[in-house]
């Protein structure tokens, strides 16, 4: 009796997430392992992930996010690249849809605000500006205005974490940890309408959505890669973030006040 409803909700989710959408990592197609190796201690893996996230929050890094949506026989990709000084809450990023099907967008984070280029209705040379704490997410497994700090917050909230073994990431030996995200973490800062659809999907399944999270931590305790993924009856979404140049300075150019226009709502697939 549940399956038709699950399929209906999954199809609705795919349509909602799609509308021109998301990007990829080949490894994201792997299904979660049927059984995970037991952690060396009850608190070891969880402590390792949280410590790595906490350390990055006091540092700076370059990053590349790849977001992929697969549904109804099609795959959509989106890339977000930039640098972020997490300790100073300042950064910049560029959002691109491969092939140029959707205009490029730049975003600047500084002084508790997010500046966005390419906002419809405010002119080509103007920047829309919104309070960072008011930004919301419009799609499953997307960050509000692509905020990388939001991704770190979700990764730090992973539950039932296990050590998956050692892997090389960008030539660096790391330990991979896998866990799940609960409903509260998945729906963090979602718009009310998207939260409602996500709640409906959970109710149809009779449990939290099967959202898996992975974190790769190097021998120095640094977070070098993260991934979140969900598969709902063929509608698959994956967000992978690779980190680099940890500790390197991040220069941010804040738009002039004269070039900015306050906006209350920013939509579109590029903006999460």
Coordinates of C-alpha atoms in Angstrom, one line a residue:
X1 CA 0.0 0.0 0.0
X2 CA 2.9 2.4 0.7
X3 CA 4.8 2.0 -2.6
X4 CA 2.6 4.0 -4.9
X5 CA 2.6 6.9 -2.5
X6 CA 6.4 6.6 -2.2
X7 CA 6.7 6.7 -6.0
X8 CA 4.4 9.7 -6.2
X9 CA 6.4 11.6 -3.6
X10 CA 9.7 10.6 -5.2
X11 CA 8.5 11.8 -8.6
X12 CA 7.4 15.1 -7.1
X13 CA 10.8 15.4 -5.3
X14 CA 12.6 14.8 -8.6
X15 CA 10.6 17.5 -10.4
X16 CA 11.2 19.9 -7.5
X17 CA 14.9 19.2 -7.4
X18 CA 15.3 19.3 -11.2
X19 CA 13.8 22.3 -13.0
X20 CA 17.2 22.7 -14.5
X21 CA 19.5 21.3 -11.8
X22 CA 22.4 19.7 -9.8
X23 CA 26.4 17.8 -10.3
X24 CA 28.5 14.7 -10.0
X25 CA 31.1 12.4 -8.5
X26 CA 31.4 8.9 -10.0
X27 CA 31.7 7.3 -6.6
X28 CA 28.3 8.7 -5.6
X29 CA 26.7 6.0 -7.6
X30 CA 27.8 3.3 -5.2
X31 CA 25.1 1.9 -2.9
X32 CA 25.8 2.0 0.8
X33 CA 27.5 -1.1 2.0
X34 CA 25.2 -3.7 3.4
X35 CA 27.3 -4.0 6.5
X36 CA 29.9 -1.5 7.8
X37 CA 33.1 -2.4 9.7
X38 CA 32.6 -1.8 13.4
X39 CA 34.4 1.4 14.7
X40 CA 37.4 0.9 16.9
X41 CA 35.5 2.5 19.8
X42 CA 32.0 3.7 20.5
X43 CA 33.0 7.3 20.2
X44 CA 36.1 7.2 17.9
X45 CA 34.6 7.8 14.4
X46 CA 32.1 10.4 15.6
X47 CA 34.9 12.3 17.5
X48 CA 37.2 12.2 14.5
X49 CA 34.6 13.7 12.1
X50 CA 33.5 16.4 14.6
X51 CA 37.1 17.3 15.4
X52 CA 37.9 17.6 11.7
X53 CA 34.9 19.8 11.1
X54 CA 35.6 22.0 14.1
X55 CA 39.3 22.4 13.0
X56 CA 38.2 23.5 9.5
X57 CA 35.8 26.0 11.0
X58 CA 38.8 27.7 12.6
X59 CA 40.7 27.8 9.3
X60 CA 40.4 28.6 5.6
X61 CA 40.3 26.4 2.5
X62 CA 39.5 26.3 -1.2
X63 CA 36.6 24.1 -2.2
X64 CA 34.8 22.5 -5.1
X65 CA 31.2 21.3 -4.7
X66 CA 29.7 19.0 -7.3
X67 CA 26.0 18.5 -7.2
X68 CA 24.2 15.8 -9.2
X69 CA 20.6 15.0 -9.7
X70 CA 19.6 11.8 -11.5
X71 CA 15.9 11.1 -12.2
X72 CA 13.6 10.2 -15.0
X73 CA 16.5 8.9 -17.1
X74 CA 18.4 12.2 -17.0
X75 CA 21.4 13.5 -15.0
X76 CA 21.9 17.2 -14.2
X77 CA 25.1 18.7 -12.9
X78 CA 26.1 21.9 -11.1
X79 CA 29.5 23.1 -9.8
X80 CA 30.3 25.5 -7.0
X81 CA 33.9 26.6 -6.6
X82 CA 35.7 29.1 -4.4
X83 CA 37.5 29.9 -1.3
X84 CA 36.3 30.4 2.3
X85 CA 37.8 31.8 5.5
X86 CA 35.6 29.9 7.9
X87 CA 37.2 31.6 10.9
X88 CA 36.4 35.0 9.6
X89 CA 33.0 34.1 8.0
X90 CA 34.2 35.5 4.7
X91 CA 34.4 33.9 1.3
X92 CA 33.6 33.9 -2.4
X93 CA 32.2 31.3 -4.8
X94 CA 31.2 30.9 -8.4
X95 CA 28.2 28.7 -9.5
X96 CA 28.1 27.2 -13.0
X97 CA 25.8 24.9 -14.9
X98 CA 27.9 22.8 -17.3
X99 CA 27.4 23.8 -20.9
X100 CA 26.2 27.3 -20.0
X101 CA 22.5 26.4 -20.1
X102 CA 22.0 28.8 -17.1
X103 CA 23.9 32.0 -16.5
X104 CA 27.0 32.0 -14.2
X105 CA 26.5 33.4 -10.8
X106 CA 29.0 34.9 -8.3
X107 CA 28.4 35.1 -4.5
X108 CA 30.4 36.9 -1.8
X109 CA 30.1 36.2 1.9
X110 CA 31.1 39.0 4.3
X111 CA 30.0 40.9 7.4
X112 CA 27.0 38.6 7.9
X113 CA 25.7 39.2 4.3
X114 CA 25.6 37.3 1.0
X115 CA 26.1 39.3 -2.2
X116 CA 24.7 37.6 -5.3
X117 CA 25.3 38.6 -8.9
X118 CA 22.8 37.8 -11.7
X119 CA 19.7 38.3 -9.6
X120 CA 16.7 38.9 -12.0
X121 CA 15.1 42.3 -11.9
X122 CA 18.0 44.3 -10.4
X123 CA 20.2 45.1 -13.4
X124 CA 23.3 43.4 -14.8
X125 CA 25.9 45.3 -12.8
X126 CA 24.0 45.3 -9.5
X127 CA 24.4 42.8 -6.6
X128 CA 21.5 41.5 -4.6
X129 CA 22.3 41.4 -0.9
X130 CA 20.6 39.3 1.8
X131 CA 21.4 38.6 5.4
X132 CA 23.3 35.4 5.6
X133 CA 21.1 34.0 8.4
X134 CA 17.9 34.6 6.4
X135 CA 19.0 32.6 3.4
X136 CA 17.0 29.3 2.9
X137 CA 17.4 26.2 0.8
X138 CA 14.9 25.3 -2.0
X139 CA 16.1 21.8 -2.9
X140 CA 17.0 18.6 -1.1
X141 CA 20.7 18.4 -0.1
X142 CA 21.4 22.0 -1.2
X143 CA 22.9 24.7 1.0
X144 CA 21.2 28.1 1.3
X145 CA 22.9 30.2 -1.3
X146 CA 25.5 27.5 -1.6
X147 CA 26.9 28.3 1.9
X148 CA 29.7 25.8 2.5
X149 CA 29.4 26.3 6.3
X150 CA 25.9 24.8 6.0
X151 CA 27.4 21.6 4.6
X152 CA 29.9 21.5 7.5
X153 CA 27.0 21.8 9.9
X154 CA 25.2 18.9 8.4
X155 CA 28.4 16.7 8.2
X156 CA 29.1 17.4 11.9
X157 CA 25.6 16.1 12.7
X158 CA 26.2 12.7 11.2
X159 CA 24.9 9.8 13.2
X160 CA 25.7 6.1 13.4
X161 CA 29.2 6.8 12.1
X162 CA 31.5 3.9 11.1
X163 CA 35.0 3.7 9.8
X164 CA 35.0 2.5 6.2
X165 CA 38.7 2.1 5.7
X166 CA 41.5 4.0 4.1
X167 CA 41.3 5.8 0.7
X168 CA 43.5 8.2 -1.2
X169 CA 41.9 11.5 -2.0
X170 CA 43.8 13.9 -4.3
X171 CA 46.9 11.8 -3.6
X172 CA 46.5 12.1 0.2
X173 CA 45.9 9.0 2.4
X174 CA 42.6 9.5 4.3
X175 CA 40.2 7.5 6.5
X176 CA 36.7 7.5 5.2
X177 CA 33.8 7.7 7.7
X178 CA 30.2 7.0 6.8
X179 CA 27.0 7.9 8.7
X180 CA 23.4 9.0 8.2
X181 CA 21.6 12.3 8.5
X182 CA 18.4 12.5 10.5
X183 CA 15.3 14.4 9.3
X184 CA 16.0 17.5 11.4
X185 CA 19.5 17.8 9.8
X186 CA 18.3 17.1 6.3
X187 CA 15.6 19.8 6.5
X188 CA 17.8 22.4 8.1
X189 CA 16.8 25.9 6.9
X190 CA 14.5 24.6 4.1
X191 CA 11.7 26.8 2.8
X192 CA 8.3 25.8 4.2
X193 CA 7.1 24.3 0.9
X194 CA 10.1 22.2 0.4
X195 CA 10.0 21.1 4.1
X196 CA 6.4 20.0 3.6
X197 CA 7.3 17.9 0.6
X198 CA 10.2 16.3 2.5
X199 CA 7.9 15.6 5.5
X200 CA 5.5 13.9 3.1
X201 CA 8.2 11.7 1.7
X202 CA 9.3 10.7 5.2
X203 CA 5.7 9.9 6.2
X204 CA 5.3 7.8 3.0
X205 CA 8.4 5.8 3.8
X206 CA 7.5 5.4 7.4
X207 CA 11.0 6.5 8.5
X208 CA 13.6 9.2 7.9
X209 CA 14.7 9.6 4.2
X210 CA 17.8 7.4 3.5
X211 CA 20.3 10.2 3.5
X212 CA 23.9 9.0 3.8
X213 CA 26.9 11.2 4.6
X214 CA 30.6 10.5 4.2
X215 CA 33.7 12.4 5.5
X216 CA 37.3 11.8 4.5
X217 CA 39.9 12.8 7.1
X218 CA 43.6 12.8 6.6
X219 CA 46.4 11.8 9.0
X220 CA 46.6 15.3 10.4
X221 CA 43.0 15.3 11.3
X222 CA 42.0 17.6 8.4
X223 CA 38.7 17.3 6.5
X224 CA 39.5 16.9 2.9
X225 CA 36.3 15.7 1.3
X226 CA 32.6 15.3 2.2
X227 CA 29.6 13.7 0.5
X228 CA 25.8 13.6 1.1
X229 CA 23.5 11.4 -1.0
X230 CA 19.9 10.2 -1.1
X231 CA 18.1 7.8 -3.5
X232 CA 14.3 7.8 -3.5
X233 CA 12.9 5.3 -5.9
X234 CA 15.3 6.3 -8.7
X235 CA 15.5 10.0 -7.9
X236 CA 19.1 10.3 -6.7
X237 CA 20.8 13.5 -5.4
X238 CA 24.4 13.8 -4.4
X239 CA 26.5 16.7 -3.1
X240 CA 30.3 16.2 -3.0
X241 CA 32.6 18.9 -1.6
X242 CA 36.4 18.6 -2.0
X243 CA 38.7 20.8 0.1
X244 CA 42.1 22.1 -0.8
X245 CA 44.7 24.7 0.1
X246 CA 43.8 24.4 3.8
X247 CA 45.2 27.3 5.7
X248 CA 45.9 29.5 2.7
X249 CA 44.7 33.1 2.8
X250 CA 41.4 33.8 1.1
X251 CA 40.9 37.2 -0.4
X252 CA 37.4 38.6 -0.6
X253 CA 36.3 41.7 -2.6
X254 CA 33.1 43.0 -1.2
X255 CA 30.8 44.9 -3.7
X256 CA 30.5 48.6 -3.2
X257 CA 27.4 49.7 -1.2
X258 CA 26.3 51.8 -4.2
X259 CA 26.2 48.6 -6.4
X260 CA 24.0 46.6 -4.0
X261 CA 20.3 46.2 -3.7
X262 CA 18.6 44.5 -0.7
X263 CA 16.5 41.5 -1.8
X264 CA 14.2 39.4 0.3
X265 CA 14.0 36.3 -1.8
X266 CA 16.4 34.7 -4.2
X267 CA 15.4 31.6 -6.2
X268 CA 16.7 29.6 -9.1
X269 CA 18.7 26.4 -9.2
X270 CA 22.1 28.2 -9.1
X271 CA 21.2 29.7 -5.6
X272 CA 20.3 26.5 -3.8

